[in-house]
Amino acid sequence: MPLTTQATPTTYWLEHAWLGTHAEPGVTVDTADGRITAVRTGTDTPPPGATTLRGLTLPGLANAHSHAFHRALRGVVQVGTGTFWTWREVMYGVADRLTPDTYYALARAAYAEMALAGITCVGEFHYLHHAQGGTRYDDPNAMGEALIAAAADAGIRITLLDTAYLSAGFGAPPDHHQRRFCDGTAERWAERADALKERAHARIGAAIHSVRAVPADQLGTVADWARQRQAPLHVHLSEQTAENDACHEAHGCTPTRLLADHGALGSRTTAVHATHLTTEDIELLGGSRTGVCMCPTTERDLADGIGPAARLQGRGSTLSLGSDSHAVIDLLEEARAMELDERLRTRTRGHWTAAALLRAATADGHAALGWDDAGALETGALADLTTIALDSVRTAGPAPRLAAETAVFAASAADVRHTVVGGRQIVRDGVHTLVPDVPTALAESIAAVRG
């Protein structure tokens, strides 16, 4: 049964709840029609009929940057050495073999893994639009619709960030792999994206794959499409120094400056990675209130570098987190890695509190995906909850008042005990209620696209 609004009101008793600033013991949450209708503190025991969630319950986690089909690369691209660019060739090989049916199966399994990790909403940066050679399917959005259906059947929310990808690099035509990604022009991309429809569990946003993949004179078309719809706009930004060098050669400026000059920055825009920035870039992003999504596990897996997250936040950029290539799917690890990577760079500790890191993984991630009504345990918010065990071998020991610190700095996705989306339990006691055998679903869907 796919994700729908809960049919009947449900009351949950939370042994401990993270209320934005602290862990509160004994909290009761009433839900109806997919939303929280009341939050009551000081309830030492479960009310009659309430469902008990033992551990620390947070708002559902938001994975702000995903490429679902990259889940098939785990363990494969870790063999030997290489660079981002050699990794990309392996990735293209998987993309070449996907169809709407195999993409649905792989995404459903990957999204089910996300639910097991406490993720209740995913931002899918979607650029695999067409059949091999660039031929359009009878439904030009068949691949996007497969992702939307996969999210529903895995029980989570999705923002489909439909991505413009028009060039192999600064005006060069797409290569034979990239023809599947390409609509020809930004205008044709917009026409196709216009046909995508939102539904209860799915919202539609836009993405500029990168400044190398969308010609400068077409950046504004994508930005305008998102602006007119008040939709999220995401963009890969300065992940590699080679992108910066090529942008300087083509346009005499950084990718950030190019985006700014074409109206693509702003409070509804999220720059992904933002690893190699100048001081001016940081000022442009922060000053325009452009958000930044950090993906530490992918950035370290690909040897991209450590982005200036603390400086960006200090200048005004809101931070979110993503699992990107799914080297692991664990938003707690992404949150922890952002702090620990900054410690390695600066040789100082304490750049973010546990509360700040949890906010990046919850409320700020949801806002980056256009779900401003999610990410908080408060009346009126979407009833999306994640419960982390406090009695596992990783989390046992600390006092309950340190539950947030325990979750961020000790727990992993394996400690997620329950996941609730729209008031319905999607994961109960570590078991997915819609996809009971997630490992088999992953193994079979990956085998179907393996070369």
One Martini backbone bead per residue (centre of mass of N, CA, C, O) as a GRO file, in nm:
protein
  451
    1MET     BB    1   0.091   0.039   0.028
    2PRO     BB    2   0.096   0.349  -0.034
    3LEU     BB    3   0.130   0.667   0.021
    4THR     BB    4  -0.097   0.816   0.253
    5THR     BB    5  -0.326   0.945   0.421
    6GLN     BB    6  -0.430   0.901   0.712
    7ALA     BB    7  -0.728   0.755   0.821
    8THR     BB    8  -0.653   0.779   1.131
    9PRO     BB    9  -0.611   0.872   1.427
   10THR     BB   10  -0.291   0.922   1.605
   11THR     BB   11  -0.103   0.821   1.893
   12TYR     BB   12   0.212   0.929   2.030
   13TRP     BB   13   0.471   0.805   2.242
   14LEU     BB   14   0.759   0.975   2.360
   15GLU     BB   15   1.023   0.916   2.543
   16HIS     BB   16   1.187   1.108   2.343
   17ALA     BB   17   1.219   1.458   2.237
   18TRP     BB   18   1.303   1.674   1.980
   19LEU     BB   19   1.245   2.046   2.022
   20GLY     BB   20   1.521   2.201   1.884
   21THR     BB   21   1.698   2.228   2.181
   22HIS     BB   22   1.588   1.954   2.317
   23ALA     BB   23   1.542   1.679   2.530
   24GLU     BB   24   1.220   1.538   2.592
   25PRO     BB   25   1.037   1.383   2.818
   26GLY     BB   26   0.736   1.277   2.766
   27VAL     BB   27   0.575   1.278   2.463
   28THR     BB   28   0.273   1.377   2.301
   29VAL     BB   29   0.137   1.283   1.973
   30ASP     BB   30  -0.102   1.409   1.762
   31THR     BB   31  -0.280   1.266   1.474
   32ALA     BB   32  -0.417   1.401   1.153
   33ASP     BB   33  -0.420   1.408   0.825
   34GLY     BB   34  -0.085   1.402   0.843
   35ARG     BB   35  -0.086   1.570   1.117
   36ILE     BB   36  -0.015   1.769   1.379
   37THR     BB   37  -0.244   1.846   1.658
   38ALA     BB   38  -0.050   1.767   1.912
   39VAL     BB   39   0.166   1.873   2.196
   40ARG     BB   40   0.268   1.687   2.493
   41THR     BB   41   0.402   1.738   2.791
   42GLY     BB   42   0.453   1.547   3.084
   43THR     BB   43   0.423   1.234   2.987
   44ASP     BB   44   0.527   0.956   3.159
   45THR     BB   45   0.296   0.793   3.018
   46PRO     BB   46   0.112   0.620   2.817
   47PRO     BB   47  -0.162   0.658   2.670
   48PRO     BB   48  -0.435   0.529   2.584
   49GLY     BB   49  -0.364   0.384   2.265
   50ALA     BB   50  -0.078   0.441   2.231
   51THR     BB   51   0.214   0.468   2.048
   52THR     BB   52   0.530   0.349   2.116
   53LEU     BB   53   0.846   0.548   2.117
   54ARG     BB   54   1.155   0.432   2.170
   55GLY     BB   55   1.369   0.695   2.237
   56LEU     BB   56   1.460   0.927   1.989
   57THR     BB   57   1.253   1.180   1.859
   58LEU     BB   58   1.230   1.313   1.540
   59PRO     BB   59   1.214   1.463   1.283
   60GLY     BB   60   1.222   1.400   0.982
   61LEU     BB   61   1.444   1.327   0.743
   62ALA     BB   62   1.638   1.517   0.495
   63ASN     BB   63   1.730   1.437   0.161
   64ALA     BB   64   1.862   1.690  -0.050
   65HIS     BB   65   2.060   1.467  -0.215
   66SER     BB   66   1.983   1.262  -0.505
   67HIS     BB   67   2.093   0.955  -0.686
   68ALA     BB   68   1.943   0.667  -0.713
   69PHE     BB   69   2.129   0.501  -0.924
   70HIS     BB   70   2.397   0.513  -0.747
   71ARG     BB   71   2.342   0.263  -0.567
   72ALA     BB   72   2.485   0.065  -0.783
   73LEU     BB   73   2.795   0.168  -0.697
   74ARG     BB   74   2.832   0.026  -0.449
   75GLY     BB   75   3.157  -0.121  -0.429
   76VAL     BB   76   3.263  -0.051  -0.725
   77VAL     BB   77   3.408   0.246  -0.704
   78GLN     BB   78   3.619   0.131  -0.471
   79VAL     BB   79   3.798   0.019  -0.687
   80GLY     BB   80   4.081   0.135  -0.655
   81THR     BB   81   4.130   0.413  -0.837
   82GLY     BB   82   4.101   0.766  -0.915
   83THR     BB   83   3.845   0.986  -1.025
   84PHE     BB   84   3.571   1.156  -1.087
   85TRP     BB   85   3.592   1.095  -1.400
   86THR     BB   86   3.607   0.783  -1.374
   87TRP     BB   87   3.351   0.750  -1.212
   88ARG     BB   88   3.160   0.864  -1.431
   89GLU     BB   89   3.186   0.627  -1.631
   90VAL     BB   90   3.050   0.417  -1.452
   91MET     BB   91   2.785   0.569  -1.419
   92TYR     BB   92   2.706   0.570  -1.719
   93GLY     BB   93   2.672   0.263  -1.744
   94VAL     BB   94   2.419   0.249  -1.569
   95ALA     BB   95   2.242   0.456  -1.717
   96ASP     BB   96   2.229   0.297  -1.993
   97ARG     BB   97   2.048   0.045  -1.851
   98LEU     BB   98   1.801   0.210  -1.800
   99THR     BB   99   1.458   0.194  -1.720
  100PRO     BB  100   1.162   0.257  -1.596
  101ASP     BB  101   1.144  -0.018  -1.446
  102THR     BB  102   1.437  -0.033  -1.324
  103TYR     BB  103   1.423   0.241  -1.186
  104TYR     BB  104   1.193   0.185  -0.997
  105ALA     BB  105   1.320  -0.056  -0.844
  106LEU     BB  106   1.574   0.092  -0.744
  107ALA     BB  107   1.436   0.334  -0.605
  108ARG     BB  108   1.257   0.181  -0.410
  109ALA     BB  109   1.492   0.051  -0.258
  110ALA     BB  110   1.645   0.313  -0.183
  111TYR     BB  111   1.402   0.445  -0.033
  112ALA     BB  112   1.374   0.221   0.174
  113GLU     BB  113   1.651   0.265   0.297
  114MET     BB  114   1.586   0.550   0.389
  115ALA     BB  115   1.360   0.479   0.584
  116LEU     BB  116   1.546   0.303   0.766
  117ALA     BB  117   1.720   0.590   0.812
  118GLY     BB  118   1.479   0.821   0.864
  119ILE     BB  119   1.380   0.905   0.585
  120THR     BB  120   1.097   1.117   0.460
  121CYS     BB  121   1.273   1.294   0.246
  122VAL     BB  122   1.350   1.357  -0.107
  123GLY     BB  123   1.600   1.489  -0.329
  124GLU     BB  124   1.572   1.446  -0.679
  125PHE     BB  125   1.836   1.461  -0.907
  126HIS     BB  126   1.694   1.469  -1.234
  127TYR     BB  127   1.856   1.355  -1.563
  128LEU     BB  128   1.713   1.075  -1.660
  129HIS     BB  129   1.490   1.101  -1.928
  130HIS     BB  130   1.581   0.912  -2.167
  131ALA     BB  131   1.662   0.723  -2.407
  132GLN     BB  132   1.871   0.588  -2.589
  133GLY     BB  133   2.004   0.863  -2.776
  134GLY     BB  134   1.741   1.061  -2.681
  135THR     BB  135   1.481   0.927  -2.693
  136ARG     BB  136   1.159   0.962  -2.646
  137TYR     BB  137   0.918   0.879  -2.471
  138ASP     BB  138   0.590   0.867  -2.483
  139ASP     BB  139   0.658   0.956  -2.199
  140PRO     BB  140   0.874   1.209  -2.127
  141ASN     BB  141   0.826   1.132  -1.791
  142ALA     BB  142   0.886   0.830  -1.716
  143MET     BB  143   1.127   0.856  -1.517
  144GLY     BB  144   0.998   1.051  -1.313
  145GLU     BB  145   0.748   0.874  -1.252
  146ALA     BB  146   0.909   0.640  -1.133
  147LEU     BB  147   1.010   0.801  -0.886
  148ILE     BB  148   0.739   0.883  -0.766
  149ALA     BB  149   0.637   0.590  -0.731
  150ALA     BB  150   0.869   0.486  -0.555
  151ALA     BB  151   0.820   0.669  -0.313
  152ALA     BB  152   0.534   0.578  -0.250
  153ASP     BB  153   0.613   0.262  -0.220
  154ALA     BB  154   0.826   0.349   0.022
  155GLY     BB  155   0.685   0.597   0.204
  156ILE     BB  156   0.788   0.873   0.075
  157ARG     BB  157   0.897   1.175   0.004
  158ILE     BB  158   0.917   1.409  -0.288
  159THR     BB  159   1.155   1.603  -0.477
  160LEU     BB  160   1.151   1.676  -0.810
  161LEU     BB  161   1.456   1.767  -0.970
  162ASP     BB  162   1.439   1.885  -1.264
  163THR     BB  163   1.701   1.853  -1.511
  164ALA     BB  164   1.920   2.052  -1.675
  165TYR     BB  165   2.092   1.895  -1.969
  166LEU     BB  166   2.288   2.023  -2.262
  167SER     BB  167   2.605   1.970  -2.196
  168ALA     BB  168   2.946   1.865  -2.183
  169GLY     BB  169   3.081   2.168  -2.197
  170PHE     BB  170   3.066   2.478  -2.274
  171GLY     BB  171   2.890   2.396  -2.562
  172ALA     BB  172   2.921   2.111  -2.585
  173PRO     BB  173   2.808   1.839  -2.696
  174PRO     BB  174   2.663   1.568  -2.620
  175ASP     BB  175   2.729   1.268  -2.551
  176HIS     BB  176   2.622   0.945  -2.571
  177HIS     BB  177   2.532   0.946  -2.274
  178GLN     BB  178   2.394   1.248  -2.253
  179ARG     BB  179   2.140   1.220  -2.439
  180ARG     BB  180   1.948   1.123  -2.207
  181PHE     BB  181   1.955   1.423  -2.063
  182CYS     BB  182   1.861   1.579  -2.328
  183ASP     BB  183   1.647   1.855  -2.469
  184GLY     BB  184   1.849   2.087  -2.620
  185THR     BB  185   1.676   2.303  -2.452
  186ALA     BB  186   1.537   2.494  -2.210
  187GLU     BB  187   1.259   2.512  -2.341
  188ARG     BB  188   1.218   2.202  -2.368
  189TRP     BB  189   1.249   2.141  -2.077
  190ALA     BB  190   1.007   2.314  -1.977
  191GLU     BB  191   0.788   2.165  -2.133
  192ARG     BB  192   0.829   1.896  -1.989
  193ALA     BB  193   0.810   1.994  -1.688
  194ASP     BB  194   0.513   2.102  -1.706
  195ALA     BB  195   0.384   1.796  -1.695
  196LEU     BB  196   0.440   1.788  -1.407
  197LYS     BB  197   0.280   1.659  -1.110
  198GLU     BB  198   0.154   1.711  -0.819
  199ARG     BB  199   0.131   1.550  -0.495
  200ALA     BB  200   0.106   1.455  -0.180
  201HIS     BB  201   0.425   1.329  -0.199
  202ALA     BB  202   0.481   1.547  -0.443
  203ARG     BB  203   0.729   1.766  -0.569
  204ILE     BB  204   0.830   2.036  -0.793
  205GLY     BB  205   1.144   2.102  -0.935
  206ALA     BB  206   1.463   2.244  -1.010
  207ALA     BB  207   1.764   2.205  -1.228
  208ILE     BB  208   2.107   2.273  -1.255
  209HIS     BB  209   2.350   2.082  -1.304
  210SER     BB  210   2.552   2.300  -1.440
  211VAL     BB  211   2.752   2.531  -1.599
  212ARG     BB  212   2.856   2.310  -1.807
  213ALA     BB  213   2.544   2.196  -1.887
  214VAL     BB  214   2.449   2.510  -1.906
  215PRO     BB  215   2.418   2.759  -2.084
  216ALA     BB  216   2.428   3.084  -2.004
  217ASP     BB  217   2.174   3.174  -2.195
  218GLN     BB  218   1.988   2.936  -2.015
  219LEU     BB  219   1.974   2.985  -1.710
  220GLY     BB  220   1.726   3.182  -1.690
  221THR     BB  221   1.505   2.982  -1.774
  222VAL     BB  222   1.523   2.801  -1.525
  223ALA     BB  223   1.495   3.018  -1.307
  224ASP     BB  224   1.217   3.123  -1.402
  225TRP     BB  225   1.056   2.867  -1.370
  226ALA     BB  226   1.092   2.854  -1.060
  227ARG     BB  227   0.994   3.140  -0.988
  228GLN     BB  228   0.700   3.121  -1.101
  229ARG     BB  229   0.651   2.858  -0.892
  230GLN     BB  230   0.803   2.862  -0.624
  231ALA     BB  231   1.051   2.674  -0.666
  232PRO     BB  232   1.297   2.482  -0.642
  233LEU     BB  233   1.662   2.537  -0.688
  234HIS     BB  234   1.923   2.340  -0.818
  235VAL     BB  235   2.301   2.312  -0.796
  236HIS     BB  236   2.592   2.230  -0.911
  237LEU     BB  237   2.893   2.353  -0.727
  238SER     BB  238   3.220   2.343  -0.732
  239GLU     BB  239   3.328   2.038  -0.704
  240GLN     BB  240   3.549   2.115  -0.919
  241THR     BB  241   3.829   2.272  -1.036
  242ALA     BB  242   3.776   2.221  -1.341
  243GLU     BB  243   3.520   2.392  -1.354
  244ASN     BB  244   3.646   2.660  -1.281
  245ASP     BB  245   3.854   2.672  -1.510
  246ALA     BB  246   3.650   2.652  -1.748
  247CYS     BB  247   3.487   2.904  -1.672
  248HIS     BB  248   3.714   3.108  -1.698
  249GLU     BB  249   3.772   3.048  -1.996
  250ALA     BB  250   3.472   3.109  -2.102
  251HIS     BB  251   3.391   3.380  -1.882
  252GLY     BB  252   3.587   3.509  -1.654
  253CYS     BB  253   3.460   3.328  -1.413
  254THR     BB  254   3.277   3.201  -1.180
  255PRO     BB  255   3.010   3.006  -1.125
  256THR     BB  256   2.875   3.192  -0.920
  257ARG     BB  257   2.880   3.450  -1.090
  258LEU     BB  258   2.718   3.337  -1.326
  259LEU     BB  259   2.461   3.284  -1.166
  260ALA     BB  260   2.419   3.572  -1.065
  261ASP     BB  261   2.407   3.709  -1.358
  262HIS     BB  262   2.138   3.495  -1.416
  263GLY     BB  263   1.937   3.469  -1.159
  264ALA     BB  264   2.011   3.184  -0.971
  265LEU     BB  265   1.994   3.320  -0.704
  266GLY     BB  266   1.859   3.246  -0.372
  267SER     BB  267   1.628   3.130  -0.132
  268ARG     BB  268   1.539   2.884  -0.349
  269THR     BB  269   1.837   2.815  -0.361
  270THR     BB  270   2.064   2.526  -0.410
  271ALA     BB  271   2.389   2.449  -0.341
  272VAL     BB  272   2.593   2.183  -0.441
  273HIS     BB  273   2.878   2.159  -0.232
  274ALA     BB  274   3.068   2.412  -0.259
  275THR     BB  275   3.393   2.357  -0.239
  276HIS     BB  276   3.531   2.578  -0.458
  277LEU     BB  277   3.578   2.887  -0.315
  278THR     BB  278   3.558   3.213  -0.297
  279THR     BB  279   3.507   3.490  -0.123
  280GLU     BB  280   3.300   3.601  -0.323
  281ASP     BB  281   3.120   3.354  -0.339
  282ILE     BB  282   3.033   3.357  -0.041
  283GLU     BB  283   2.899   3.634  -0.058
  284LEU     BB  284   2.692   3.567  -0.278
  285LEU     BB  285   2.547   3.339  -0.133
  286GLY     BB  286   2.487   3.474   0.143
  287GLY     BB  287   2.361   3.747   0.038
  288SER     BB  288   2.122   3.572  -0.123
  289ARG     BB  289   2.036   3.316   0.051
  290THR     BB  290   2.179   3.072  -0.043
  291GLY     BB  291   2.182   2.752  -0.029
  292VAL     BB  292   2.355   2.454   0.118
  293CYS     BB  293   2.457   2.127   0.012
  294MET     BB  294   2.597   1.877   0.195
  295CYS     BB  295   2.815   1.571   0.098
  296PRO     BB  296   3.048   1.419   0.268
  297THR     BB  297   3.059   1.114   0.175
  298THR     BB  298   3.104   1.187  -0.126
  299GLU     BB  299   3.335   1.396  -0.111
  300ARG     BB  300   3.533   1.180   0.008
  301ASP     BB  301   3.501   0.947  -0.197
  302LEU     BB  302   3.592   1.159  -0.445
  303ALA     BB  303   3.802   1.371  -0.350
  304ASP     BB  304   3.699   1.679  -0.348
  305GLY     BB  305   3.663   1.792  -0.054
  306ILE     BB  306   3.621   2.078   0.169
  307GLY     BB  307   3.381   2.273   0.245
  308PRO     BB  308   3.276   2.613   0.354
  309ALA     BB  309   3.036   2.589   0.567
  310ALA     BB  310   3.088   2.791   0.797
  311ARG     BB  311   3.123   3.043   0.619
  312LEU     BB  312   2.851   3.031   0.479
  313GLN     BB  313   2.674   3.052   0.731
  314GLY     BB  314   2.803   3.322   0.831
  315ARG     BB  315   2.686   3.474   0.552
  316GLY     BB  316   2.367   3.319   0.514
  317SER     BB  317   2.370   3.016   0.469
  318THR     BB  318   2.180   2.742   0.445
  319LEU     BB  319   2.195   2.411   0.571
  320SER     BB  320   2.225   2.093   0.415
  321LEU     BB  321   2.167   1.734   0.342
  322GLY     BB  322   2.337   1.459   0.155
  323SER     BB  323   2.393   1.135  -0.016
  324ASP     BB  324   2.388   1.125  -0.327
  325SER     BB  325   2.574   0.838  -0.415
  326HIS     BB  326   2.545   0.626  -0.175
  327ALA     BB  327   2.784   0.512  -0.010
  328VAL     BB  328   2.581   0.614   0.201
  329ILE     BB  329   2.277   0.590   0.413
  330ASP     BB  330   2.333   0.866   0.645
  331LEU     BB  331   2.246   1.152   0.807
  332LEU     BB  332   2.419   1.131   1.062
  333GLU     BB  333   2.689   1.114   0.913
  334GLU     BB  334   2.666   1.383   0.765
  335ALA     BB  335   2.653   1.558   1.015
  336ARG     BB  336   2.914   1.463   1.148
  337ALA     BB  337   3.108   1.519   0.905
  338MET     BB  338   3.088   1.822   0.895
  339GLU     BB  339   3.227   1.865   1.167
  340LEU     BB  340   3.483   1.679   1.138
  341ASP     BB  341   3.600   1.811   0.883
  342GLU     BB  342   3.638   2.090   1.015
  343ARG     BB  343   3.837   1.992   1.226
  344LEU     BB  344   4.058   1.902   1.028
  345ARG     BB  345   4.102   2.178   0.894
  346THR     BB  346   4.131   2.358   1.182
  347ARG     BB  347   4.191   2.217   1.464
  348THR     BB  348   3.892   2.245   1.574
  349ARG     BB  349   3.609   2.258   1.785
  350GLY     BB  350   3.271   2.336   1.766
  351HIS     BB  351   3.092   2.452   1.508
  352TRP     BB  352   2.850   2.259   1.591
  353THR     BB  353   2.576   2.167   1.719
  354ALA     BB  354   2.356   1.923   1.746
  355ALA     BB  355   2.112   2.102   1.684
  356ALA     BB  356   2.221   2.222   1.417
  357LEU     BB  357   2.254   1.949   1.269
  358LEU     BB  358   1.956   1.863   1.294
  359ARG     BB  359   1.843   2.099   1.134
  360ALA     BB  360   1.980   2.029   0.866
  361ALA     BB  361   1.830   1.731   0.866
  362THR     BB  362   1.542   1.880   0.869
  363ALA     BB  363   1.416   2.171   0.833
  364ASP     BB  364   1.628   2.271   0.616
  365GLY     BB  365   1.588   2.041   0.418
  366HIS     BB  366   1.289   2.082   0.365
  367ALA     BB  367   1.308   2.377   0.265
  368ALA     BB  368   1.493   2.308   0.016
  369LEU     BB  369   1.228   2.119  -0.093
  370GLY     BB  370   0.942   2.274  -0.018
  371TRP     BB  371   0.887   2.176   0.306
  372ASP     BB  372   0.784   2.397   0.541
  373ASP     BB  373   0.574   2.176   0.693
  374ALA     BB  374   0.846   2.047   0.794
  375GLY     BB  375   1.076   1.957   1.068
  376ALA     BB  376   0.865   1.952   1.322
  377LEU     BB  377   0.743   1.930   1.665
  378GLU     BB  378   0.436   2.060   1.571
  379THR     BB  379   0.163   2.217   1.528
  380GLY     BB  380   0.081   2.150   1.175
  381ALA     BB  381   0.275   1.953   1.105
  382LEU     BB  382   0.405   1.708   0.964
  383ALA     BB  383   0.379   1.352   1.043
  384ASP     BB  384   0.718   1.325   1.080
  385LEU     BB  385   0.914   1.047   1.209
  386THR     BB  386   1.216   0.970   1.412
  387THR     BB  387   1.362   0.681   1.573
  388ILE     BB  388   1.625   0.647   1.815
  389ALA     BB  389   1.821   0.447   1.968
  390LEU     BB  390   1.946   0.431   2.330
  391ASP     BB  391   2.034   0.085   2.344
  392SER     BB  392   2.279   0.048   2.191
  393VAL     BB  393   2.616   0.001   2.136
  394ARG     BB  394   2.635   0.315   2.054
  395THR     BB  395   2.410   0.462   2.273
  396ALA     BB  396   2.482   0.356   2.531
  397GLY     BB  397   2.494   0.563   2.857
  398PRO     BB  398   2.396   0.829   2.817
  399ALA     BB  399   2.217   1.071   2.908
  400PRO     BB  400   1.912   1.180   2.796
  401ARG     BB  401   2.002   1.487   2.772
  402LEU     BB  402   2.221   1.361   2.539
  403ALA     BB  403   2.064   1.255   2.282
  404ALA     BB  404   2.157   1.440   2.052
  405GLU     BB  405   2.460   1.382   2.075
  406THR     BB  406   2.430   1.079   2.037
  407ALA     BB  407   2.304   1.080   1.757
  408VAL     BB  408   2.529   1.243   1.603
  409PHE     BB  409   2.813   1.104   1.747
  410ALA     BB  410   2.705   0.772   1.745
  411ALA     BB  411   2.497   0.717   1.556
  412SER     BB  412   2.306   0.532   1.313
  413ALA     BB  413   2.100   0.396   1.085
  414ALA     BB  414   2.086   0.127   1.260
  415ASP     BB  415   1.920   0.297   1.502
  416VAL     BB  416   1.663   0.292   1.354
  417ARG     BB  417   1.329   0.207   1.457
  418HIS     BB  418   1.139   0.450   1.348
  419THR     BB  419   0.896   0.546   1.081
  420VAL     BB  420   0.703   0.842   1.010
  421VAL     BB  421   0.443   0.914   0.757
  422GLY     BB  422   0.169   1.087   0.786
  423GLY     BB  423   0.114   0.897   1.061
  424ARG     BB  424   0.264   0.648   0.939
  425GLN     BB  425   0.410   0.342   0.968
  426ILE     BB  426   0.700   0.242   0.783
  427VAL     BB  427   0.876   0.185   1.042
  428ARG     BB  428   0.897  -0.116   1.252
  429ASP     BB  429   1.136  -0.227   1.432
  430GLY     BB  430   1.325  -0.212   1.157
  431VAL     BB  431   1.070  -0.258   0.962
  432HIS     BB  432   0.938  -0.259   0.659
  433THR     BB  433   0.592  -0.232   0.566
  434LEU     BB  434   0.624  -0.230   0.230
  435VAL     BB  435   0.939  -0.351   0.232
  436PRO     BB  436   1.038  -0.623   0.391
  437ASP     BB  437   1.291  -0.688   0.169
  438VAL     BB  438   1.537  -0.479   0.103
  439PRO     BB  439   1.792  -0.636   0.025
  440THR     BB  440   1.659  -0.790  -0.211
  441ALA     BB  441   1.566  -0.542  -0.370
  442LEU     BB  442   1.851  -0.439  -0.417
  443ALA     BB  443   1.989  -0.685  -0.546
  444GLU     BB  444   1.790  -0.717  -0.789
  445SER     BB  445   1.803  -0.423  -0.907
  446ILE     BB  446   2.112  -0.422  -0.951
  447ALA     BB  447   2.142  -0.676  -1.130
  448ALA     BB  448   1.963  -0.550  -1.370
  449VAL     BB  449   2.217  -0.310  -1.414
  450ARG     BB  450   2.451  -0.485  -1.454
  451GLY     BB  451   2.744  -0.535  -1.659
   0.00000   0.00000   0.00000
